[in-house]
Amino acid sequence: MLGRDDESELLESLLRHAAEGRGGGAILHGEPGIGKTALLSHATERAAGFRVLRAVGVEPEADLAYATLHQLLLPLLGRAHELPDPQAQALRVLFGRAHGTPPDPFLVGLSTLSLLSLAAGEKPVLCVVDDAHWADRPTLKTLAFVARRLDDEPIAVALAARADEGHSTELPDLRRIPLAGLEPEAGRALLAGRAGGRRLSEGEQDRLLAVTGGNPLALLELAGRRIPPEGTPEPPAMTDRLQRSFLARIRARHVESLPLLQLIAADGSGSVETIEKAATSMGIAADLLHRAELDELLTYDGPRLAFRHPLIRSAVYHSATGNRRVAIHRAFAAAFDTPVDQHRHAWHLGQAAVGHDEHAADQLEHSAEQAALRGGPAAAMASLSRAAELTVDGPRRGRRLWTAAHAAAQGGFTAAAAELLDQAEREPSLEETDRISVAVMRAIVAEFAGSPDDAMDLIKPWIPRVLRIDRRRFAPTVAMYGNLGVRANRPQAWADLAGWLDEIGPAPDDSDDPEDAMLLLLRNAGRARTGRDPGPAVRDRAVIESLTDPITMTLAGSITRALGDHELSGRLFRNAGQLARNSGALGALAWNLEYQAADEISRGRLGLAEAHAEEGCQFAAEVGQPNTACRNRGLLALSAAIRGRADAGELASGVLAEASDRDLADAMFYARRALGLIELVAGRHREAVRHFGAVGAWDADAPPDLVMAIVPDLVEALVRAGERDRAAAAAARYAQWTERIASPDLGALAARCQALVRTDGGAYAHYAESLRLHARSDAPLEHARTELLFGEQLRRDRRRSEAQEHLRAAAETFRRIGALTWAERALGELRATGESARTRAPEADTLSTLTPQELRITLAVGEGLTNREIAGQLFLSPRTVDYHLRKVFQKAGITSRAELMRLVLAERSA
């Protein structure tokens, strides 16, 4: 590899690390002919002892979902049956070997990782993808998913791609290796070693190196051609003219074969049988496919053939006139005549269409449905976009545009989705339900990556109408409005919902439809939050729990939490997360994990909360949900503050800055609460008041949920800062806010607030009531804080024995949940009563020493899952699960899964 020592070493290092079980990926970037393919070949030659899997991206298949992945995995598909059933079925459906539920793209990623890991159990694996800029986007997303999970796998991934052509290959989890032209010394060595041709003079070599910029392929291709003298007006044959050089050589040697070569170049599938069928229909002799004349241009791999160099293929394809290409694509549309090739048939038909063509548009739309079934949102987007172009103006054109946008949003192509939605909205004959769907889609994009306020404004005008058109179909949209009202700190949403739902009159209370039950919950929450009688509750909880969509179920959990039913809301959050995991719906899971993390913080399970939030951050980044990632980071900061970690303030400040830029009221709430708790436990009460108070002022008639949720913290800080009047006013407001919500959690906090602001003996009764209600709930952190405050009050009143009882209980609970600084505060109060005994330090708990990933795996083992089942749940490979499990055994000092299950049970019951 002349002049490529550094690049070769990087690739060889990648192979060495993979052989040692520490895999990774790299992508070679550069212009055509710069040496990317040669470096991939070098890596393949150095991969002794590896199983090498190869694929090449081809332009006609750039929008066919998973076409490149199919090439890559084809040698392994015979082992798909060894994967867990959902993963095996995903691959069978994906590659047309079975019918079934459409696999989510991230289930495809997990299936690919598991299949590669399975093969790597025998020998390390090297995956090589050339011309990755023409690989379809679902394949690139899958390879990115895999690359992020290779730290503990003997798998290497090496891609090569041109810059600024085809699909974007900016894959941050693959090391980028940019290729420049050869240095002069290496370029001269390359020219000296070329076979045939006259030897160039030193001056000619210098001129050639100058005009080619050291591009290796350009050096070799142009070495035998006349180079215009320097200073003449004739431009030199630069790299962008290489295609002409290829074509000139082909015409000189294979002019009679050019029609056949043009056919092969337009195909993309590489199927000899299909090419022969298309050639016959066009009257082109295909016998040369089986002769040696074309071997310098084509390479054969079993029943498939491809051009030896992509530039040759590109030159040949673009040598055909527009009419000729139309005829070729029409021939292939006829050749792909089996059900399994429906998507190729439709794509070629669309390429052959000129002007409006409803038949081709119908075929493309049907092809998009098939692409969706195979988990290909990018292919569905491309097919539907082309179908819309071929459709005469009218309702169908608008519908195809917004369904293309829907596919784009599913695939994470936010900019493309916005552009398609703009086009759809400009359609004058777009039907009302389609306009509503466009607005809802815009709101979803805004919720994940834009402004929650904008999302609310987009759907608000439509909600009264959708409740009359089809309330069950649009129930998730209505619930989304209420959820956004909480997130955006806009309490008017509750009044809006109560009014709209009262006006239309939801279904009877005994309806067995889960969407009706959710609307009833929304109405009740709206009434309760606006100071009215919430009305009858849903009679059968099983109805609301029968929802089957993870996002809708998460929304239902949010509503039940607003009504104070923390038990049901937690169950809905967990079940929704499980549904998302089982279906591989990583986007829904990323969003759901924030709710699970917040719920676990309220239950004092900080390790599990951090595991959820960290996983949510990772998945949100993968699916293009920056708002979701920010919110999960806010919860990580809040948990760190409760634990008393030294970096909690820095984490919270970072989240606060980002959330302020994004106008995310909920993430700002998490960050402000974290900063306030840090100051509160440290005794800096005025600083705590500043942070708690900065969450926002509240409207007199409809206080925002986020503001009221922080009031118990604010009341404590105000009392400790000597501002008892302000604390009493806040406590009264909180009591009024909670009085229509039958929740022991909220009731306990309201009683604690009243105890804090009392200056007479009546405080004891309120503390006792608070502890009684805490005993009926699952909120150990707040329970322990009430014990601590009551103990402090008793100590100040010189009732030491009683104070010690409550302070010991507080210190033990803080220790158990890992709230170190709070435990130290309780122990300090306990020592002030004259008791010197100390409880165990929080670090002594085994589970608290585990990383979030190890904790997730440990808890899954505690549920009795196998390594393969855990891998499927956590989007890892079984090998990675096994690696982390060994580390857990080492930390816990155990040797069996049975011991680990007993440890989990003991920790959970502590």
PDB file of N, CA and C in Angstrom, residues 128-187:
ATOM      1  N   VAL A 128     -17.208  -5.806   5.618  1.00  0.00           N
ATOM      2  CA  VAL A 128     -16.650  -4.835   4.681  1.00  0.00           C
ATOM      3  C   VAL A 128     -17.767  -4.351   3.764  1.00  0.00           C
ATOM      4  N   VAL A 129     -17.973  -3.024   3.722  1.00  0.00           N
ATOM      5  CA  VAL A 129     -18.987  -2.433   2.842  1.00  0.00           C
ATOM      6  C   VAL A 129     -18.323  -1.352   2.000  1.00  0.00           C
ATOM      7  N   ASP A 130     -18.208  -1.623   0.703  1.00  0.00           N
ATOM      8  CA  ASP A 130     -17.655  -0.633  -0.208  1.00  0.00           C
ATOM      9  C   ASP A 130     -18.791   0.207  -0.789  1.00  0.00           C
ATOM     10  N   ASP A 131     -18.450   1.396  -1.242  1.00  0.00           N
ATOM     11  CA  ASP A 131     -19.444   2.336  -1.790  1.00  0.00           C
ATOM     12  C   ASP A 131     -20.621   2.515  -0.828  1.00  0.00           C
ATOM     13  N   ALA A 132     -20.288   2.746   0.444  1.00  0.00           N
ATOM     14  CA  ALA A 132     -21.340   2.878   1.462  1.00  0.00           C
ATOM     15  C   ALA A 132     -22.221   4.101   1.221  1.00  0.00           C
ATOM     16  N   HIS A 133     -21.752   5.065   0.422  1.00  0.00           N
ATOM     17  CA  HIS A 133     -22.600   6.217   0.117  1.00  0.00           C
ATOM     18  C   HIS A 133     -23.823   5.811  -0.697  1.00  0.00           C
ATOM     19  N   TRP A 134     -23.756   4.654  -1.361  1.00  0.00           N
ATOM     20  CA  TRP A 134     -24.925   4.153  -2.092  1.00  0.00           C
ATOM     21  C   TRP A 134     -25.645   3.055  -1.334  1.00  0.00           C
ATOM     22  N   ALA A 135     -25.179   2.729  -0.147  1.00  0.00           N
ATOM     23  CA  ALA A 135     -25.933   1.786   0.689  1.00  0.00           C
ATOM     24  C   ALA A 135     -27.235   2.460   1.111  1.00  0.00           C
ATOM     25  N   ASP A 136     -28.300   1.690   1.187  1.00  0.00           N
ATOM     26  CA  ASP A 136     -29.582   2.266   1.612  1.00  0.00           C
ATOM     27  C   ASP A 136     -29.488   2.735   3.059  1.00  0.00           C
ATOM     28  N   ARG A 137     -30.284   3.748   3.380  1.00  0.00           N
ATOM     29  CA  ARG A 137     -30.197   4.362   4.706  1.00  0.00           C
ATOM     30  C   ARG A 137     -30.542   3.407   5.846  1.00  0.00           C
ATOM     31  N   PRO A 138     -31.545   2.530   5.703  1.00  0.00           N
ATOM     32  CA  PRO A 138     -31.780   1.574   6.795  1.00  0.00           C
ATOM     33  C   PRO A 138     -30.567   0.691   7.084  1.00  0.00           C
ATOM     34  N   THR A 139     -29.831   0.305   6.046  1.00  0.00           N
ATOM     35  CA  THR A 139     -28.616  -0.478   6.279  1.00  0.00           C
ATOM     36  C   THR A 139     -27.593   0.339   7.044  1.00  0.00           C
ATOM     37  N   LEU A 140     -27.407   1.612   6.648  1.00  0.00           N
ATOM     38  CA  LEU A 140     -26.436   2.452   7.349  1.00  0.00           C
ATOM     39  C   LEU A 140     -26.827   2.649   8.810  1.00  0.00           C
ATOM     40  N   LYS A 141     -28.125   2.832   9.073  1.00  0.00           N
ATOM     41  CA  LYS A 141     -28.575   2.976  10.462  1.00  0.00           C
ATOM     42  C   LYS A 141     -28.333   1.689  11.244  1.00  0.00           C
ATOM     43  N   THR A 142     -28.543   0.552  10.577  1.00  0.00           N
ATOM     44  CA  THR A 142     -28.312  -0.734  11.239  1.00  0.00           C
ATOM     45  C   THR A 142     -26.845  -0.903  11.575  1.00  0.00           C
ATOM     46  N   LEU A 143     -25.953  -0.568  10.635  1.00  0.00           N
ATOM     47  CA  LEU A 143     -24.521  -0.694  10.891  1.00  0.00           C
ATOM     48  C   LEU A 143     -24.075   0.265  11.992  1.00  0.00           C
ATOM     49  N   ALA A 144     -24.678   1.452  12.043  1.00  0.00           N
ATOM     50  CA  ALA A 144     -24.354   2.384  13.129  1.00  0.00           C
ATOM     51  C   ALA A 144     -24.796   1.809  14.474  1.00  0.00           C
ATOM     52  N   PHE A 145     -25.989   1.206  14.504  1.00  0.00           N
ATOM     53  CA  PHE A 145     -26.500   0.561  15.724  1.00  0.00           C
ATOM     54  C   PHE A 145     -25.517  -0.516  16.182  1.00  0.00           C
ATOM     55  N   VAL A 146     -25.065  -1.338  15.240  1.00  0.00           N
ATOM     56  CA  VAL A 146     -24.133  -2.427  15.566  1.00  0.00           C
ATOM     57  C   VAL A 146     -22.813  -1.853  16.066  1.00  0.00           C
ATOM     58  N   ALA A 147     -22.300  -0.831  15.372  1.00  0.00           N
ATOM     59  CA  ALA A 147     -20.994  -0.281  15.727  1.00  0.00           C
ATOM     60  C   ALA A 147     -20.963   0.256  17.150  1.00  0.00           C
ATOM     61  N   ARG A 148     -22.102   0.764  17.627  1.00  0.00           N
ATOM     62  CA  ARG A 148     -22.154   1.310  18.988  1.00  0.00           C
ATOM     63  C   ARG A 148     -22.073   0.222  20.052  1.00  0.00           C
ATOM     64  N   ARG A 149     -22.176  -1.028  19.655  1.00  0.00           N
ATOM     65  CA  ARG A 149     -22.262  -2.112  20.631  1.00  0.00           C
ATOM     66  C   ARG A 149     -21.183  -3.179  20.429  1.00  0.00           C
ATOM     67  N   LEU A 150     -20.021  -2.763  19.936  1.00  0.00           N
ATOM     68  CA  LEU A 150     -18.970  -3.732  19.620  1.00  0.00           C
ATOM     69  C   LEU A 150     -17.828  -3.730  20.628  1.00  0.00           C
ATOM     70  N   ASP A 151     -17.964  -2.967  21.730  1.00  0.00           N
ATOM     71  CA  ASP A 151     -16.855  -2.881  22.687  1.00  0.00           C
ATOM     72  C   ASP A 151     -16.426  -4.243  23.205  1.00  0.00           C
ATOM     73  N   ASP A 152     -17.375  -5.156  23.334  1.00  0.00           N
ATOM     74  CA  ASP A 152     -17.076  -6.465  23.913  1.00  0.00           C
ATOM     75  C   ASP A 152     -17.298  -7.587  22.906  1.00  0.00           C
ATOM     76  N   GLU A 153     -17.168  -7.262  21.619  1.00  0.00           N
ATOM     77  CA  GLU A 153     -17.418  -8.227  20.555  1.00  0.00           C
ATOM     78  C   GLU A 153     -16.193  -8.367  19.648  1.00  0.00           C
ATOM     79  N   PRO A 154     -15.859  -9.584  19.178  1.00  0.00           N
ATOM     80  CA  PRO A 154     -14.761  -9.758  18.208  1.00  0.00           C
ATOM     81  C   PRO A 154     -15.244  -9.498  16.783  1.00  0.00           C
ATOM     82  N   ILE A 155     -15.722  -8.288  16.561  1.00  0.00           N
ATOM     83  CA  ILE A 155     -16.310  -7.907  15.276  1.00  0.00           C
ATOM     84  C   ILE A 155     -15.732  -6.560  14.856  1.00  0.00           C
ATOM     85  N   ALA A 156     -15.278  -6.485  13.613  1.00  0.00           N
ATOM     86  CA  ALA A 156     -14.804  -5.224  13.040  1.00  0.00           C
ATOM     87  C   ALA A 156     -15.681  -4.868  11.848  1.00  0.00           C
ATOM     88  N   VAL A 157     -15.956  -3.580  11.702  1.00  0.00           N
ATOM     89  CA  VAL A 157     -16.758  -3.078  10.579  1.00  0.00           C
ATOM     90  C   VAL A 157     -15.927  -2.034   9.845  1.00  0.00           C
ATOM     91  N   ALA A 158     -15.738  -2.223   8.545  1.00  0.00           N
ATOM     92  CA  ALA A 158     -14.966  -1.277   7.740  1.00  0.00           C
ATOM     93  C   ALA A 158     -15.792  -0.868   6.527  1.00  0.00           C
ATOM     94  N   LEU A 159     -16.016   0.433   6.390  1.00  0.00           N
ATOM     95  CA  LEU A 159     -16.795   0.961   5.282  1.00  0.00           C
ATOM     96  C   LEU A 159     -15.927   1.899   4.458  1.00  0.00           C
ATOM     97  N   ALA A 160     -16.302   2.060   3.199  1.00  0.00           N
ATOM     98  CA  ALA A 160     -15.659   3.041   2.330  1.00  0.00           C
ATOM     99  C   ALA A 160     -16.747   3.834   1.638  1.00  0.00           C
ATOM    100  N   ALA A 161     -16.584   5.161   1.586  1.00  0.00           N
ATOM    101  CA  ALA A 161     -17.624   6.005   0.996  1.00  0.00           C
ATOM    102  C   ALA A 161     -17.007   7.239   0.378  1.00  0.00           C
ATOM    103  N   ARG A 162     -17.634   7.696  -0.696  1.00  0.00           N
ATOM    104  CA  ARG A 162     -17.235   8.978  -1.285  1.00  0.00           C
ATOM    105  C   ARG A 162     -17.837  10.112  -0.464  1.00  0.00           C
ATOM    106  N   ALA A 163     -17.156  11.214  -0.458  1.00  0.00           N
ATOM    107  CA  ALA A 163     -17.678  12.393   0.232  1.00  0.00           C
ATOM    108  C   ALA A 163     -18.651  13.126  -0.683  1.00  0.00           C
ATOM    109  N   ASP A 164     -19.720  13.648  -0.097  1.00  0.00           N
ATOM    110  CA  ASP A 164     -20.673  14.519  -0.804  1.00  0.00           C
ATOM    111  C   ASP A 164     -21.325  13.838  -1.997  1.00  0.00           C
ATOM    112  N   GLU A 165     -21.618  12.568  -1.871  1.00  0.00           N
ATOM    113  CA  GLU A 165     -22.338  11.876  -2.937  1.00  0.00           C
ATOM    114  C   GLU A 165     -23.176  10.773  -2.305  1.00  0.00           C
ATOM    115  N   GLY A 166     -24.364  10.538  -2.858  1.00  0.00           N
ATOM    116  CA  GLY A 166     -25.231   9.512  -2.314  1.00  0.00           C
ATOM    117  C   GLY A 166     -25.747   9.891  -0.942  1.00  0.00           C
ATOM    118  N   HIS A 167     -25.958   8.883  -0.096  1.00  0.00           N
ATOM    119  CA  HIS A 167     -26.479   9.128   1.249  1.00  0.00           C
ATOM    120  C   HIS A 167     -25.363   9.578   2.180  1.00  0.00           C
ATOM    121  N   SER A 168     -25.753  10.303   3.207  1.00  0.00           N
ATOM    122  CA  SER A 168     -24.784  10.749   4.210  1.00  0.00           C
ATOM    123  C   SER A 168     -24.214   9.553   4.958  1.00  0.00           C
ATOM    124  N   THR A 169     -22.902   9.548   5.104  1.00  0.00           N
ATOM    125  CA  THR A 169     -22.250   8.471   5.865  1.00  0.00           C
ATOM    126  C   THR A 169     -21.488   9.045   7.048  1.00  0.00           C
ATOM    127  N   GLU A 170     -22.012  10.117   7.602  1.00  0.00           N
ATOM    128  CA  GLU A 170     -21.420  10.692   8.813  1.00  0.00           C
ATOM    129  C   GLU A 170     -21.900   9.866  10.005  1.00  0.00           C
ATOM    130  N   LEU A 171     -21.204   8.774  10.254  1.00  0.00           N
ATOM    131  CA  LEU A 171     -21.592   7.849  11.325  1.00  0.00           C
ATOM    132  C   LEU A 171     -20.630   8.060  12.489  1.00  0.00           C
ATOM    133  N   PRO A 172     -21.068   8.760  13.539  1.00  0.00           N
ATOM    134  CA  PRO A 172     -20.139   9.188  14.594  1.00  0.00           C
ATOM    135  C   PRO A 172     -19.528   8.042  15.378  1.00  0.00           C
ATOM    136  N   ASP A 173     -20.116   6.859  15.323  1.00  0.00           N
ATOM    137  CA  ASP A 173     -19.578   5.751  16.113  1.00  0.00           C
ATOM    138  C   ASP A 173     -18.561   4.930  15.331  1.00  0.00           C
ATOM    139  N   LEU A 174     -18.276   5.322  14.089  1.00  0.00           N
ATOM    140  CA  LEU A 174     -17.214   4.709  13.319  1.00  0.00           C
ATOM    141  C   LEU A 174     -16.085   5.724  13.168  1.00  0.00           C
ATOM    142  N   ARG A 175     -14.882   5.265  13.368  1.00  0.00           N
ATOM    143  CA  ARG A 175     -13.738   6.172  13.236  1.00  0.00           C
ATOM    144  C   ARG A 175     -13.614   6.608  11.781  1.00  0.00           C
ATOM    145  N   ARG A 176     -13.537   7.896  11.568  1.00  0.00           N
ATOM    146  CA  ARG A 176     -13.464   8.435  10.213  1.00  0.00           C
ATOM    147  C   ARG A 176     -12.009   8.530   9.779  1.00  0.00           C
ATOM    148  N   ILE A 177     -11.687   7.948   8.617  1.00  0.00           N
ATOM    149  CA  ILE A 177     -10.326   7.976   8.082  1.00  0.00           C
ATOM    150  C   ILE A 177     -10.376   8.689   6.734  1.00  0.00           C
ATOM    151  N   PRO A 178     -10.089   9.991   6.714  1.00  0.00           N
ATOM    152  CA  PRO A 178     -10.112  10.717   5.437  1.00  0.00           C
ATOM    153  C   PRO A 178      -8.876  10.380   4.604  1.00  0.00           C
ATOM    154  N   LEU A 179      -9.056  10.233   3.306  1.00  0.00           N
ATOM    155  CA  LEU A 179      -7.953   9.905   2.405  1.00  0.00           C
ATOM    156  C   LEU A 179      -7.654  11.086   1.497  1.00  0.00           C
ATOM    157  N   ALA A 180      -6.406  11.477   1.462  1.00  0.00           N
ATOM    158  CA  ALA A 180      -5.957  12.531   0.560  1.00  0.00           C
ATOM    159  C   ALA A 180      -5.120  11.905  -0.547  1.00  0.00           C
ATOM    160  N   GLY A 181      -4.682  12.720  -1.503  1.00  0.00           N
ATOM    161  CA  GLY A 181      -3.833  12.208  -2.579  1.00  0.00           C
ATOM    162  C   GLY A 181      -2.489  11.732  -2.057  1.00  0.00           C
ATOM    163  N   LEU A 182      -1.812  10.915  -2.872  1.00  0.00           N
ATOM    164  CA  LEU A 182      -0.522  10.372  -2.478  1.00  0.00           C
ATOM    165  C   LEU A 182       0.535  11.477  -2.456  1.00  0.00           C
ATOM    166  N   GLU A 183       1.469  11.342  -1.563  1.00  0.00           N
ATOM    167  CA  GLU A 183       2.629  12.226  -1.578  1.00  0.00           C
ATOM    168  C   GLU A 183       3.438  11.958  -2.853  1.00  0.00           C
ATOM    169  N   PRO A 184       4.211  12.943  -3.314  1.00  0.00           N
ATOM    170  CA  PRO A 184       4.931  12.775  -4.587  1.00  0.00           C
ATOM    171  C   PRO A 184       5.781  11.507  -4.663  1.00  0.00           C
ATOM    172  N   GLU A 185       6.486  11.190  -3.586  1.00  0.00           N
ATOM    173  CA  GLU A 185       7.359  10.014  -3.618  1.00  0.00           C
ATOM    174  C   GLU A 185       6.549   8.741  -3.851  1.00  0.00           C
ATOM    175  N   ALA A 186       5.396   8.616  -3.116  1.00  0.00           N
ATOM    176  CA  ALA A 186       4.543   7.432  -3.296  1.00  0.00           C
ATOM    177  C   ALA A 186       3.912   7.426  -4.679  1.00  0.00           C
ATOM    178  N   GLY A 187       3.529   8.618  -5.195  1.00  0.00           N
ATOM    179  CA  GLY A 187       2.943   8.691  -6.522  1.00  0.00           C
ATOM    180  C   GLY A 187       3.913   8.244  -7.594  1.00  0.00           C
TER     181      GLY A 187
END
